[in-house]
Amino acid sequence: MDALAVILENPEHLSVQRLVLTPPGDADAVVAVAWSGISTGTERLLWSGRMPPFPGMGYPLVPGYESVGTVVEADSGASVRVGQTVYVPGARCFGAVRGLFGGAASHLVAPAARLVPVDGALGERACLLALAATAHRALGRPVPGATPLIVGHGVLGRLLARLTLAAGAAPTVWETDPVRAVGDHGYAVVAPDADPRRDYATITDVSGNAAGLDDLIACLAPGGEIVLAGFYEAPLSFAFPPAFMREARIRISAEFRPEDTAAVTRLIDDGRLSLDGLITHRAPAAQAQDAYRTAFADPGCLKMILDWRDAA
């Protein structure tokens, strides 16, 4: 069995090629991918060659961890069945070509237990499940009526804000790009220098800006918490005295876990979390080279989706 796959051969050198897939084992399922998303965090770093040391890092590689498709082969005792729509958080089924994270391909072989059944009616929006679960992981347990700050209004920031609203809190979002600030979102989106508040109990950064910690600490209430939920390529540092005076706490939000995926799936099914309006760009998988450049360079592109349905 083979598949068409996006291959990052070297930084900024991408192609779509046919690869032989590792044969499925008894615990595996085969998925025909319909759509895959392009991550503007980790995939941007892989694309540019600026990814910090990471397990399995090296080129060539197949990127992507936001794939949705249909199960076309599975054991009768597997947790998924043939014909079911599933979210695939990546795969390692490309032989000598690394899967980091291995979701950008027309077909995938992955452990059936890792696949997440989703409502087929979500269509391409189901690709956002990983980001929604990441946002849920960062959210923690907000207090109803709280007024936290979120830094960054990309897809992850918007999902975090929507989850915050669903929890009964009222977020403020900082965004420096006016293109991403416009619109009626149900919460305030302001430029950092237009926000006079210096008493945020919780500040969650999803911007990936490693140089912004001192500015965030200056806006923190005594005993407040800063949650680092972006992916930072540069070392993080901050001036100690202001953090000391506030007795600041810093928490790193790690990779989402199955319970986060389950929680956001329930919220989506219950109508409490909407994935609408977050996918702004789409391209056939054969045009992946241009799609990746657009995803990383166009501030109006919140989420780019590759369409694999017509891949030969």
Short mmCIF file of C-alpha atoms in Angstrom, two decimals, residues 13-301:
data_model
loop_
_atom_site.label_atom_id
_atom_site.label_comp_id
_atom_site.label_asym_id
_atom_site.label_seq_id
_atom_site.Cartn_x
_atom_site.Cartn_y
_atom_site.Cartn_z
CA HIS A 13 11.83 22.61 0.53
CA LEU A 14 8.55 20.76 0.30
CA SER A 15 7.10 18.29 -2.18
CA VAL A 16 4.14 15.92 -2.52
CA GLN A 17 5.35 12.41 -3.31
CA ARG A 18 4.13 8.85 -3.18
CA LEU A 19 5.47 6.80 -0.26
CA VAL A 20 5.14 3.11 0.56
CA LEU A 21 3.24 2.66 3.83
CA THR A 22 4.19 0.30 6.60
CA PRO A 23 1.76 -2.67 6.44
CA PRO A 24 -0.90 -2.49 9.18
CA GLY A 25 -0.65 -4.81 12.16
CA ASP A 26 -3.49 -6.42 14.07
CA ALA A 27 -3.90 -3.36 16.31
CA ASP A 28 -3.76 -0.85 13.43
CA ALA A 29 -6.37 0.78 11.23
CA VAL A 30 -6.02 2.29 7.76
CA VAL A 31 -7.57 5.72 7.20
CA ALA A 32 -8.32 7.44 3.89
CA VAL A 33 -7.66 11.09 4.74
CA ALA A 34 -10.12 13.73 3.53
CA TRP A 35 -8.58 16.84 5.06
CA SER A 36 -5.49 17.84 7.05
CA GLY A 37 -4.67 21.14 8.69
CA ILE A 38 -1.43 23.10 8.63
CA SER A 39 -0.17 24.13 12.07
CA THR A 40 1.27 27.63 12.26
CA GLY A 41 3.16 26.70 15.44
CA THR A 42 5.17 23.50 15.25
CA GLU A 43 4.89 23.09 11.48
CA ARG A 44 6.11 26.64 10.91
CA LEU A 45 9.22 25.79 12.93
CA LEU A 46 9.73 22.56 10.98
CA TRP A 47 9.26 24.43 7.71
CA SER A 48 11.75 27.16 8.63
CA GLY A 49 14.31 24.81 10.19
CA ARG A 50 14.04 26.59 13.55
CA MET A 51 12.46 23.73 15.48
CA PRO A 52 14.35 23.25 18.77
CA PRO A 53 15.68 19.73 19.49
CA PHE A 54 12.68 17.44 19.52
CA PRO A 55 12.31 13.64 19.75
CA GLY A 56 12.42 12.14 16.26
CA MET A 57 13.58 15.40 14.69
CA GLY A 58 15.29 15.21 11.29
CA TYR A 59 14.64 15.52 7.57
CA PRO A 60 13.03 14.26 5.41
CA LEU A 61 9.78 14.15 7.35
CA VAL A 62 6.02 14.07 6.88
CA PRO A 63 4.45 16.83 9.01
CA GLY A 64 0.92 17.27 10.31
CA TYR A 65 -1.20 16.15 13.25
CA GLU A 66 -4.61 17.56 12.27
CA SER A 67 -6.04 14.95 9.91
CA VAL A 68 -9.59 13.69 9.43
CA GLY A 69 -10.73 10.81 7.27
CA THR A 70 -12.62 7.55 6.96
CA VAL A 71 -11.54 4.17 8.30
CA VAL A 72 -11.12 1.81 5.33
CA GLU A 73 -9.53 -1.12 7.14
CA ALA A 74 -9.68 -2.25 10.77
CA ASP A 75 -9.78 -5.46 12.76
CA SER A 76 -13.26 -6.57 13.82
CA GLY A 77 -12.30 -6.13 17.48
CA ALA A 78 -10.81 -2.64 17.05
CA SER A 79 -12.12 0.48 18.79
CA VAL A 80 -13.08 1.93 15.39
CA ARG A 81 -15.00 0.40 12.51
CA VAL A 82 -14.79 0.57 8.73
CA GLY A 83 -16.72 3.56 7.40
CA GLN A 84 -16.33 5.60 10.58
CA THR A 85 -15.11 9.23 10.45
CA VAL A 86 -12.07 9.69 12.70
CA TYR A 87 -9.57 12.32 13.73
CA VAL A 88 -5.95 11.16 13.32
CA PRO A 89 -3.32 12.84 15.54
CA GLY A 90 -0.46 11.85 13.21
CA ALA A 91 1.18 8.58 12.21
CA ARG A 92 4.54 6.87 11.80
CA CYS A 93 3.99 4.67 8.80
CA PHE A 94 6.37 5.97 6.14
CA GLY A 95 9.38 3.67 6.46
CA ALA A 96 12.64 5.61 6.41
CA VAL A 97 10.83 8.95 6.14
CA ARG A 98 10.11 10.32 9.61
CA GLY A 99 6.56 11.01 10.70
CA LEU A 100 6.82 14.29 12.61
CA PHE A 101 4.00 14.24 13.13
CA GLY A 102 3.01 12.29 10.06
CA GLY A 103 -0.58 13.29 9.31
CA ALA A 104 -0.28 15.07 5.96
CA ALA A 105 -0.94 12.16 3.60
CA SER A 106 -3.77 10.67 1.57
CA HIS A 107 -3.74 7.43 3.59
CA LEU A 108 -2.43 6.65 7.05
CA VAL A 109 -1.73 3.53 9.08
CA ALA A 110 -2.06 4.19 12.81
CA PRO A 111 -2.92 2.32 16.01
CA ALA A 112 -6.70 2.08 16.14
CA ALA A 113 -6.67 3.06 19.80
CA ARG A 114 -5.21 6.49 18.92
CA LEU A 115 -7.99 7.38 16.51
CA VAL A 116 -10.81 9.59 17.75
CA PRO A 117 -14.30 9.02 16.30
CA VAL A 118 -15.92 12.31 15.29
CA ASP A 119 -19.26 13.39 13.90
CA GLY A 120 -18.99 13.21 10.12
CA ALA A 121 -21.17 16.32 9.88
CA LEU A 122 -18.24 18.39 11.19
CA GLY A 123 -16.40 17.78 7.92
CA GLU A 124 -13.14 19.71 7.66
CA ARG A 125 -13.81 21.47 10.99
CA ALA A 126 -12.91 18.24 12.78
CA CYS A 127 -9.27 19.03 11.90
CA LEU A 128 -9.46 21.66 14.66
CA LEU A 129 -9.91 19.02 17.36
CA ALA A 130 -6.21 19.02 18.31
CA LEU A 131 -6.16 22.79 18.81
CA ALA A 132 -9.40 22.68 20.78
CA ALA A 133 -7.92 19.99 23.04
CA THR A 134 -4.73 22.04 23.40
CA ALA A 135 -6.80 25.06 24.43
CA HIS A 136 -8.71 22.94 26.94
CA ARG A 137 -5.44 21.73 28.44
CA ALA A 138 -4.26 25.32 28.88
CA LEU A 139 -7.57 26.54 30.29
CA GLY A 140 -7.36 24.69 33.59
CA ARG A 141 -10.33 25.36 35.85
CA PRO A 142 -11.54 28.95 35.32
CA VAL A 143 -13.79 30.46 37.96
CA PRO A 144 -17.19 31.58 36.61
CA GLY A 145 -17.18 35.36 36.44
CA ALA A 146 -13.39 35.55 36.12
CA THR A 147 -11.87 38.02 33.63
CA PRO A 148 -8.62 36.43 32.37
CA LEU A 149 -6.28 37.68 29.65
CA ILE A 150 -5.40 35.70 26.53
CA VAL A 151 -2.42 36.81 24.44
CA GLY A 152 -2.80 36.04 20.73
CA HIS A 153 -5.92 35.85 18.54
CA GLY A 154 -5.06 33.09 16.11
CA VAL A 155 -7.07 29.87 16.03
CA LEU A 156 -5.69 28.65 19.37
CA GLY A 157 -6.43 31.97 21.05
CA ARG A 158 -9.94 32.04 19.64
CA LEU A 159 -10.66 28.50 20.79
CA LEU A 160 -9.31 29.32 24.23
CA ALA A 161 -11.54 32.39 24.39
CA ARG A 162 -14.59 30.35 23.32
CA LEU A 163 -13.85 27.71 25.95
CA THR A 164 -13.42 30.47 28.54
CA LEU A 165 -16.85 31.87 27.64
CA ALA A 166 -18.35 28.37 27.83
CA ALA A 167 -16.95 28.08 31.37
CA GLY A 168 -18.77 31.26 32.43
CA ALA A 169 -15.75 33.59 32.40
CA ALA A 170 -15.20 36.76 30.34
CA PRO A 171 -11.83 36.93 28.57
CA THR A 172 -9.93 39.85 27.15
CA VAL A 173 -7.65 39.07 24.21
CA TRP A 174 -4.52 40.94 23.18
CA GLU A 175 -3.72 41.08 19.47
CA THR A 176 -1.14 43.27 17.74
CA ASP A 177 -2.28 42.58 14.16
CA PRO A 178 -5.37 44.68 13.29
CA VAL A 179 -6.41 42.12 10.67
CA ARG A 180 -6.93 39.55 13.42
CA ALA A 181 -8.58 41.98 15.83
CA VAL A 182 -11.61 42.95 13.74
CA GLY A 183 -15.02 41.39 14.20
CA ASP A 184 -17.64 40.78 16.85
CA HIS A 185 -16.41 37.79 18.85
CA GLY A 186 -18.40 38.10 22.06
CA TYR A 187 -15.30 39.25 23.98
CA ALA A 188 -12.93 42.22 23.84
CA VAL A 189 -9.95 42.09 21.47
CA VAL A 190 -7.54 44.97 22.07
CA ALA A 191 -3.97 46.01 21.32
CA PRO A 192 -1.69 45.49 24.35
CA ASP A 193 -0.88 49.19 24.66
CA ALA A 194 -4.61 50.03 24.74
CA ASP A 195 -5.26 47.89 27.81
CA PRO A 196 -4.81 49.73 31.14
CA ARG A 197 -5.41 46.70 33.37
CA ARG A 198 -2.64 45.53 35.67
CA ASP A 199 -4.63 43.08 37.78
CA TYR A 200 -5.13 39.93 35.73
CA ALA A 201 -5.33 36.84 37.92
CA THR A 202 -4.61 34.61 34.91
CA ILE A 203 -2.76 35.42 31.70
CA THR A 204 -2.50 32.70 29.05
CA ASP A 205 0.02 33.30 26.28
CA VAL A 206 -0.55 31.49 22.98
CA SER A 207 1.50 33.90 20.88
CA GLY A 208 4.79 31.99 20.96
CA ASN A 209 6.58 35.28 21.69
CA ALA A 210 9.51 34.36 23.91
CA ALA A 211 10.39 38.02 24.56
CA GLY A 212 7.09 39.06 26.13
CA LEU A 213 7.22 37.66 29.65
CA ASP A 214 8.18 40.92 31.37
CA ASP A 215 5.20 42.72 29.80
CA LEU A 216 2.86 39.97 30.98
CA ILE A 217 4.27 39.99 34.53
CA ALA A 218 3.67 43.75 34.67
CA CYS A 219 -0.05 43.12 34.08
CA LEU A 220 -0.38 40.34 36.65
CA ALA A 221 -2.26 40.63 39.93
CA PRO A 222 -0.42 39.60 43.14
CA GLY A 223 -0.33 35.82 43.27
CA GLY A 224 -1.46 35.59 39.66
CA GLU A 225 -0.54 32.92 37.14
CA ILE A 226 0.96 33.08 33.67
CA VAL A 227 0.20 30.04 31.50
CA LEU A 228 2.62 29.41 28.64
CA ALA A 229 0.61 27.60 25.97
CA GLY A 230 2.50 28.58 22.83
CA PHE A 231 5.53 26.83 21.38
CA TYR A 232 8.68 28.88 21.94
CA GLU A 233 11.77 28.55 19.77
CA ALA A 234 13.91 30.97 21.82
CA PRO A 235 14.87 30.67 25.51
CA LEU A 236 12.45 32.28 27.93
CA SER A 237 13.65 34.73 30.57
CA PHE A 238 12.23 37.46 32.78
CA ALA A 239 13.33 40.08 35.29
CA PHE A 240 13.07 38.55 38.74
CA PRO A 241 12.18 41.58 40.97
CA PRO A 242 8.77 42.37 39.40
CA ALA A 243 7.85 38.65 39.44
CA PHE A 244 9.02 38.42 43.05
CA MET A 245 6.94 41.44 44.10
CA ARG A 246 3.84 39.84 42.61
CA GLU A 247 4.70 36.33 43.82
CA ALA A 248 3.96 35.30 40.25
CA ARG A 249 3.33 31.71 39.23
CA ILE A 250 4.29 30.37 35.81
CA ARG A 251 2.70 27.19 34.40
CA ILE A 252 3.63 25.43 31.19
CA SER A 253 0.71 23.80 29.40
CA ALA A 254 1.97 20.59 27.85
CA GLU A 255 0.59 18.48 25.02
CA PHE A 256 -3.11 17.69 25.25
CA ARG A 257 -4.20 14.32 26.60
CA PRO A 258 -7.06 11.96 25.73
CA GLU A 259 -9.23 13.44 28.47
CA ASP A 260 -8.89 16.89 26.86
CA THR A 261 -9.95 15.49 23.49
CA ALA A 262 -12.93 13.77 25.13
CA ALA A 263 -13.93 16.96 26.96
CA VAL A 264 -13.95 19.19 23.89
CA THR A 265 -15.71 16.51 21.84
CA ARG A 266 -18.52 16.58 24.42
CA LEU A 267 -18.66 20.38 24.30
CA ILE A 268 -18.85 20.32 20.50
CA ASP A 269 -21.55 17.64 20.53
CA ASP A 270 -23.53 19.62 23.12
CA GLY A 271 -23.31 22.82 21.06
CA ARG A 272 -21.31 24.63 23.73
CA LEU A 273 -18.17 24.96 21.61
CA SER A 274 -18.37 26.14 18.01
CA LEU A 275 -15.66 25.47 15.45
CA ASP A 276 -17.26 27.80 12.90
CA GLY A 277 -15.37 30.65 11.26
CA LEU A 278 -11.87 29.40 12.06
CA ILE A 279 -10.95 27.78 8.75
CA THR A 280 -10.23 30.61 6.32
CA HIS A 281 -8.20 28.97 3.54
CA ARG A 282 -8.32 25.70 1.61
CA ALA A 283 -6.16 24.15 -1.09
CA PRO A 284 -5.91 20.84 -2.94
CA ALA A 285 -3.15 18.69 -1.46
CA ALA A 286 -1.24 18.87 -4.74
CA GLN A 287 -0.79 22.61 -4.09
CA ALA A 288 0.78 22.07 -0.67
CA GLN A 289 3.88 24.14 -1.45
CA ASP A 290 1.85 27.31 -2.00
CA ALA A 291 -0.56 26.42 0.80
CA TYR A 292 2.23 26.22 3.38
CA ARG A 293 3.65 29.58 2.32
CA THR A 294 0.22 31.19 2.59
CA ALA A 295 -0.45 29.62 5.98
CA PHE A 296 2.76 31.07 7.39
CA ALA A 297 2.90 34.44 5.61
CA ASP A 298 -0.68 35.70 5.32
CA PRO A 299 -1.99 37.22 8.58
CA GLY A 300 -5.52 36.79 7.26
CA CYS A 301 -5.03 33.02 7.16
#
